[in-house]
XYZ file of N, CA and C in Angstrom:
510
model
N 309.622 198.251 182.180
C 308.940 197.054 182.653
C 308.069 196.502 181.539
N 308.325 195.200 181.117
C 307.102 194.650 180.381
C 306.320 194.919 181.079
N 304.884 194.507 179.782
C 303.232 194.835 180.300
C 303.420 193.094 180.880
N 303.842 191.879 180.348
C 303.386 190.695 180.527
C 303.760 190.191 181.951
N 302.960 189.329 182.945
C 303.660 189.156 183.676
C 303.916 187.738 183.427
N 304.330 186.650 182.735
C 304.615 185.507 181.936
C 306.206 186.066 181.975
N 307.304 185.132 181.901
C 308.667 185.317 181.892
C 308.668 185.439 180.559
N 309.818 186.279 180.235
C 310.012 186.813 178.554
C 310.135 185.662 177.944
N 309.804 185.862 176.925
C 309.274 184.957 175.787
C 308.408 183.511 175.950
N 308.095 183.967 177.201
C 306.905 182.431 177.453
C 305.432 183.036 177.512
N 305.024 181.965 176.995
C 303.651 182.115 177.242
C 302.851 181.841 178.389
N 301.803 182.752 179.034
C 301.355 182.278 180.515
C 300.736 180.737 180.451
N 301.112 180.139 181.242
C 300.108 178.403 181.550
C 298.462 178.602 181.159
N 298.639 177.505 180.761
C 297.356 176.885 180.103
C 296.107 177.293 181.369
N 295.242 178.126 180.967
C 294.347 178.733 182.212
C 294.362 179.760 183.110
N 295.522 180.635 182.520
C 296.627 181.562 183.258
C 296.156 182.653 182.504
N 295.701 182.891 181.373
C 295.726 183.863 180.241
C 295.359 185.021 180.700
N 293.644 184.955 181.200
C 293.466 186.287 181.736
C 294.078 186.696 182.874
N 294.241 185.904 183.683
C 295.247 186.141 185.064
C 296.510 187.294 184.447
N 296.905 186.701 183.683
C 297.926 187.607 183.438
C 297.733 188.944 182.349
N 296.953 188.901 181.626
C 296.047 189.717 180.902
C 296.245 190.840 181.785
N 295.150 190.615 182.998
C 294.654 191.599 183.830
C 295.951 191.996 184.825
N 296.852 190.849 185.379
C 298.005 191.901 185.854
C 298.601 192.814 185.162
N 299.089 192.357 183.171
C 299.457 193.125 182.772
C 298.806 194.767 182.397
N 297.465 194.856 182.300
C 296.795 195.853 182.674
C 296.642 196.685 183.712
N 296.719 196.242 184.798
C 296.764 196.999 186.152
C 298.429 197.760 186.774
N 299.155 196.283 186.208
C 300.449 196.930 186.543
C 301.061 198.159 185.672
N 300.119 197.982 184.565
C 300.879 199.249 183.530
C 300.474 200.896 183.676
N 299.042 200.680 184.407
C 298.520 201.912 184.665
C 298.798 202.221 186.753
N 299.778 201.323 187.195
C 299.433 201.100 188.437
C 298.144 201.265 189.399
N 297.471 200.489 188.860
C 296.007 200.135 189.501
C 296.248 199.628 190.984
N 295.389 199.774 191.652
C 295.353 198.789 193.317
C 294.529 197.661 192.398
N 293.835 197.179 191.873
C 293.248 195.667 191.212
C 292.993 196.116 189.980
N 292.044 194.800 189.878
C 291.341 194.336 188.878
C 290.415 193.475 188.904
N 289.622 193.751 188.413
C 287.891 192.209 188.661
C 287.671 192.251 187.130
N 287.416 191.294 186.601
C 286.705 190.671 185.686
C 285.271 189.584 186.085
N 284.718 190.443 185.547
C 283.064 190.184 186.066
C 282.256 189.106 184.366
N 282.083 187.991 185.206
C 281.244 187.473 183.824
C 279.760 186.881 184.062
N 279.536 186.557 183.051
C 277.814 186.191 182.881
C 277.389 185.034 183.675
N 277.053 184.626 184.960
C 276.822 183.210 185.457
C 276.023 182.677 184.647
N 276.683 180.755 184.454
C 275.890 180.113 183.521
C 275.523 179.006 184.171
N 275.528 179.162 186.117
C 275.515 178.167 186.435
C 274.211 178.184 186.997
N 273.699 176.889 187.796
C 272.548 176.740 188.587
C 272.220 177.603 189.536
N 273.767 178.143 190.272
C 273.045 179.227 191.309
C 272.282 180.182 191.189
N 273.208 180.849 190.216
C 272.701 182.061 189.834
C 272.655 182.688 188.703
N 272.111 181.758 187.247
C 271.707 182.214 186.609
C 271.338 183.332 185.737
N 271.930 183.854 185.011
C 272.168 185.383 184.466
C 272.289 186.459 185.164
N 273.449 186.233 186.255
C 273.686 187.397 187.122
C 275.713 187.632 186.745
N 275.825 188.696 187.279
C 277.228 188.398 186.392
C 278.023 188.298 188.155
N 279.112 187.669 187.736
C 279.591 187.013 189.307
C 281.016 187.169 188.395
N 281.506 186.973 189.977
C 283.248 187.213 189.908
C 284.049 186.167 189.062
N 284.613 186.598 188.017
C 285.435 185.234 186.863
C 287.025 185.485 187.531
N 287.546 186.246 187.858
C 288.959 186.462 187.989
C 289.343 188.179 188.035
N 290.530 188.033 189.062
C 291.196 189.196 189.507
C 292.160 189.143 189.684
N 292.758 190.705 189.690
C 294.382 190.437 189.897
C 294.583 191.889 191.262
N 295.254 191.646 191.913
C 295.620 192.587 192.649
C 296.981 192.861 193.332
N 297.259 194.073 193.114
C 298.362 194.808 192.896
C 298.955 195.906 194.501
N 298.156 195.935 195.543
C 297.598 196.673 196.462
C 298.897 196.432 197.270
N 298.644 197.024 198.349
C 299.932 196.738 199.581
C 299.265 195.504 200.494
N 300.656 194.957 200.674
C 300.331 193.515 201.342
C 301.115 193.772 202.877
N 300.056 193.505 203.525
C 300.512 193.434 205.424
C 301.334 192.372 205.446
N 300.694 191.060 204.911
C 301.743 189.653 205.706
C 302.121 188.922 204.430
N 303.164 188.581 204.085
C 303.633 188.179 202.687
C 303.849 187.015 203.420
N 303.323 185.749 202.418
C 303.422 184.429 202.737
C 303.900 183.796 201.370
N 304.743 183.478 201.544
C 305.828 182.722 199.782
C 305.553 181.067 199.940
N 304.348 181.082 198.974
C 304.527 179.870 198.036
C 305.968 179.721 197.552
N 306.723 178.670 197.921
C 307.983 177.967 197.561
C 307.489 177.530 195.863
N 308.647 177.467 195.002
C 308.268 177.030 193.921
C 309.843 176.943 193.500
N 309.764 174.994 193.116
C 310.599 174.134 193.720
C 311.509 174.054 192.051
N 310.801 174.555 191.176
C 311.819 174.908 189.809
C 312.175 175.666 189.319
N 311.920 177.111 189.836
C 312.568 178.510 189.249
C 312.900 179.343 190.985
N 313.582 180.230 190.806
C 313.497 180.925 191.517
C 312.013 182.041 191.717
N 312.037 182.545 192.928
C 310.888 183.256 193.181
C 311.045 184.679 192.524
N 310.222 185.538 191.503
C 310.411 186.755 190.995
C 309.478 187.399 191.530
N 309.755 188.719 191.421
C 308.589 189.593 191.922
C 307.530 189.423 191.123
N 307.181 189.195 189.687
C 306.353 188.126 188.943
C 305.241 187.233 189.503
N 305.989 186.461 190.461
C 305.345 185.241 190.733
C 304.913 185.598 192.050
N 305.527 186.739 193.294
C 304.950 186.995 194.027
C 303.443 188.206 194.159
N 303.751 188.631 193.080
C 302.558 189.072 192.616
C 301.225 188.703 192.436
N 301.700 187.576 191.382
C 300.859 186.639 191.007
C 300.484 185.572 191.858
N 301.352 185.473 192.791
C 300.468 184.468 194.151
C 299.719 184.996 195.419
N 299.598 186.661 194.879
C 299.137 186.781 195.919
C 297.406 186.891 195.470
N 297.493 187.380 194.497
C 296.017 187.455 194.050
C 295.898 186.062 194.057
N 296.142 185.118 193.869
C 295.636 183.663 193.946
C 295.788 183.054 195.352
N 296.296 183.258 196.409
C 296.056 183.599 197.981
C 294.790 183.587 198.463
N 294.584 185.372 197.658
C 293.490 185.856 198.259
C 292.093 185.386 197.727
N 291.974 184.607 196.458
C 290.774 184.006 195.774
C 291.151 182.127 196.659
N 292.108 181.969 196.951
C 291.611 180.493 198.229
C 291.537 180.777 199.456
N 291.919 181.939 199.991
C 291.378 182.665 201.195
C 289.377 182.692 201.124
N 289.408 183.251 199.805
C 287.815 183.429 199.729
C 287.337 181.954 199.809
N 287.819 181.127 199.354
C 286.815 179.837 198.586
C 286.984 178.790 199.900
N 287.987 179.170 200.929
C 288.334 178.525 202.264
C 287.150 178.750 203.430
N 286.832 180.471 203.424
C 286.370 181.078 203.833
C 284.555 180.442 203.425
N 284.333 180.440 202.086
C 283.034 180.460 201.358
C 282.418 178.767 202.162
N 283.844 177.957 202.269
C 283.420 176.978 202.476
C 283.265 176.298 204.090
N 283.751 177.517 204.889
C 283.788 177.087 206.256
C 285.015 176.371 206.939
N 285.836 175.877 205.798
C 287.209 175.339 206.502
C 288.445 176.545 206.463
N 287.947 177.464 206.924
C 289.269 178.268 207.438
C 289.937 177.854 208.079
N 289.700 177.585 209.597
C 289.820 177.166 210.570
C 291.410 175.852 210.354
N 290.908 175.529 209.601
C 291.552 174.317 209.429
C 293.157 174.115 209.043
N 293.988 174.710 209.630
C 295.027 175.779 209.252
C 295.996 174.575 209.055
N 295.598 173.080 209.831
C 296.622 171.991 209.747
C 296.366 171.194 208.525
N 295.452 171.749 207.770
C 295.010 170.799 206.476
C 295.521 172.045 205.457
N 295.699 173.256 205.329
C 295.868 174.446 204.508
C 298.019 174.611 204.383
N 298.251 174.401 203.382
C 299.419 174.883 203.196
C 299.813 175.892 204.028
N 301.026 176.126 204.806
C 301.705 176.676 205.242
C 301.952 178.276 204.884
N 301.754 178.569 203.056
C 301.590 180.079 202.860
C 300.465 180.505 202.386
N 299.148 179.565 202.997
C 297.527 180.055 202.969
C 297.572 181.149 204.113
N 296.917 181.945 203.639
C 296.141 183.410 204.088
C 295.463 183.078 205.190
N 295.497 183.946 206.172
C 294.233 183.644 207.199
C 293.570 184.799 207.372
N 292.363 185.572 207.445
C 292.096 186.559 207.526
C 292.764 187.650 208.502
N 293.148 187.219 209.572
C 294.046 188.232 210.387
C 295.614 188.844 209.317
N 295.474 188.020 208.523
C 296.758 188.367 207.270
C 296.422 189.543 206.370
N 295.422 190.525 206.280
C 294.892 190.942 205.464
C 295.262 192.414 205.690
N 295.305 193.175 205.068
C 295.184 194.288 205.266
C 293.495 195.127 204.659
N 293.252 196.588 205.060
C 291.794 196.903 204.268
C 291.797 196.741 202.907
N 292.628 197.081 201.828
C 293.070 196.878 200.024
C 292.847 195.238 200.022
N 293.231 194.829 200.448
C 293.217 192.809 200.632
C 291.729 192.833 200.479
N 291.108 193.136 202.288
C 290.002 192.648 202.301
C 288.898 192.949 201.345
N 288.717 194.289 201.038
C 288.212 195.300 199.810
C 287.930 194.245 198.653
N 289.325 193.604 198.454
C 289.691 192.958 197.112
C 289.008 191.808 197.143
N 289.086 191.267 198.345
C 288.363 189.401 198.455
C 287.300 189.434 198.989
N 286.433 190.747 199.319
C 285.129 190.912 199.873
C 284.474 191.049 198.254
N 284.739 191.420 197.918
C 284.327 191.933 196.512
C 284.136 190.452 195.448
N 284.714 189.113 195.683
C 284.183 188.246 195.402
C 283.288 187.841 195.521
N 282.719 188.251 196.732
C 280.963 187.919 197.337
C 279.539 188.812 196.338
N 279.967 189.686 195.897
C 278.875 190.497 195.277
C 278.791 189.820 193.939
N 277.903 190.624 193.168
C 277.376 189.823 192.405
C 276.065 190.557 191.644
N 276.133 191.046 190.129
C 275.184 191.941 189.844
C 274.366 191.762 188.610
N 272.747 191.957 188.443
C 272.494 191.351 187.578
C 272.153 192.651 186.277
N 271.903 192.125 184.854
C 272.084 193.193 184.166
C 271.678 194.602 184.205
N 272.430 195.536 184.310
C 271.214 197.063 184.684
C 271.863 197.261 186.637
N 272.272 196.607 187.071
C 272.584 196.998 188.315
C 273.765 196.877 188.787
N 274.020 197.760 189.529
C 275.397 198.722 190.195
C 276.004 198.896 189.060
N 277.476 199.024 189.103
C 278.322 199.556 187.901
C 278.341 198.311 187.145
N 278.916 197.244 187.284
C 279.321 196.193 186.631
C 278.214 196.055 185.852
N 276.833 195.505 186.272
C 275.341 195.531 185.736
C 275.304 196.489 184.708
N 275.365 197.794 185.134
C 275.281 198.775 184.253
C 276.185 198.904 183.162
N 277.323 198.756 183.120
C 278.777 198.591 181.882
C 277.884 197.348 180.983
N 277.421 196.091 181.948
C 277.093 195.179 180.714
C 275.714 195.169 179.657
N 274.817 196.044 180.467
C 273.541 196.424 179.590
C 273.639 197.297 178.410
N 274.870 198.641 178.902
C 274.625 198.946 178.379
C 276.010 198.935 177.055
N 277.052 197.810 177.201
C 277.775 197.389 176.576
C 279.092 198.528 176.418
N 279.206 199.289 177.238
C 279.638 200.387 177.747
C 280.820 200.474 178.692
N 281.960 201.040 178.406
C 282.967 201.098 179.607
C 282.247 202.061 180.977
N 282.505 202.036 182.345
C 282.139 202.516 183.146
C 283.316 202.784 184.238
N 283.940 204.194 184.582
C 284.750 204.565 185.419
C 284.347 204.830 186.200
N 284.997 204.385 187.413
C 284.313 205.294 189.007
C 285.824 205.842 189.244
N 286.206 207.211 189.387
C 286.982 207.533 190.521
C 286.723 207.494 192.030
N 287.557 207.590 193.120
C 287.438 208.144 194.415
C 285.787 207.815 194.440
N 286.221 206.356 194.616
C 284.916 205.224 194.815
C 284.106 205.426 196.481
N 285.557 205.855 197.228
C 284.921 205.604 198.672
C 284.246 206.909 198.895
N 284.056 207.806 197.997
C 282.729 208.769 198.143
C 281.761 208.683 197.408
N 281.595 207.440 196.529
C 280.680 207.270 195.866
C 279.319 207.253 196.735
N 277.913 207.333 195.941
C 276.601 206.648 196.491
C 276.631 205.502 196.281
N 275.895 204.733 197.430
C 275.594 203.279 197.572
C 274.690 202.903 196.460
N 274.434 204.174 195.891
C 272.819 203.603 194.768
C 273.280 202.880 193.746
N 274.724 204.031 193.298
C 275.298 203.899 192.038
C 276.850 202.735 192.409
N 277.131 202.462 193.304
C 278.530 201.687 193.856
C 277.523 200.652 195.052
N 277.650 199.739 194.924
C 277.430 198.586 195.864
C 278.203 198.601 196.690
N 279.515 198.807 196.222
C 280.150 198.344 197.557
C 281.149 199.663 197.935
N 280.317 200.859 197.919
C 280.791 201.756 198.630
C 281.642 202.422 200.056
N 280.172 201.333 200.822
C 280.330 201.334 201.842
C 281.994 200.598 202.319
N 281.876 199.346 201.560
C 283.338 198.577 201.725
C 284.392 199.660 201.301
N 284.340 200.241 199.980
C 285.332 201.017 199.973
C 286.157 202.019 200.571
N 285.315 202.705 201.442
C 285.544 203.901 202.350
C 286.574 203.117 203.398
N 286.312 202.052 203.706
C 287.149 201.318 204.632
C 288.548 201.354 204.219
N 288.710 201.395 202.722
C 290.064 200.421 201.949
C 290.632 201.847 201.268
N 292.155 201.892 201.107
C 292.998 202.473 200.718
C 292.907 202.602 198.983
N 291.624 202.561 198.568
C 291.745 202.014 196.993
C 292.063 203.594 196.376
């Protein structure tokens, strides 16, 4: 298996880079995800590091296929649409128009679509850590890689979202 998930000899789309970066990382070590955590530079929240992009690799309960009307569908692209699913599931969700299922494409997510690895994965968009705190915090202070195994026995002191984990198949 290539590491890339980009079709051989193409390059991923313009804005795609780490997207595929990080699948090709997860899929090579078979990871359940991936988060890439960066520095907020915005008004909200201000030097806290917040969710930039993820990829996830996990078992899927309800597979919903984005049609894509110039190539055929690869396991590639269903991959790759599902982690992008589950980040407009979040931003649907963030914004209160879930609900709205007659305005949402036909292979949008609804939370009853989810399995615990899903939810784990798109709950985990909500957190958010500033330098020196939980793991992510801590990897960036101290400029440092940081492993957690067998997360869902972690402490809440040292794992934020512990508690979520114990729920999820990670």
């Amino acid at each position: 298996m290539a590491l890339s998930a980009a079709p051989a000899g193409q390059a991923p789309p313009l804005g795609k880079q780490l997207s595929y970066q990080l699948a090709a990382a997860v899929r090579s070590i078979n990871w359940t995800y991936a988060i890439f955590w960066s520095m907020s530079t915005g008004l909200r929240s201000p030097g806290v590091l917040t969710w930039k992009d993820g990829f996830y690799n996990g078992e899927v309960k309800t597979r919903k296929i984005i049609s894509l009307t110039t190539t055929e569908v690869t396991a590639n692209d269903l991959i790759l649409q599902r982690s992008e699913q589950l980040r407009e599931l979040y931003e649907s969700l963030l914004s209160g128009k879930a609900d709205h299922r007659g305005r949402r494409p036909a292979a949008s997510l609804s939370p009853e679509d989810l399995g615990e690895a899903e939810w784990y994965y798109t709950l985990s968009m909500t957190y958010s850590f500033r330098p020196g705190q939980g793991l992510p915090g801590k990897s960036f202070a101290s400029n440092q890689h940081v492993w957690l195994y067998n997360a869902q026995y972690a402490d809440t002191k040292a794992f934020k979202r512990a508690l979520l984990a114990k729920t999820a198949p990670i």
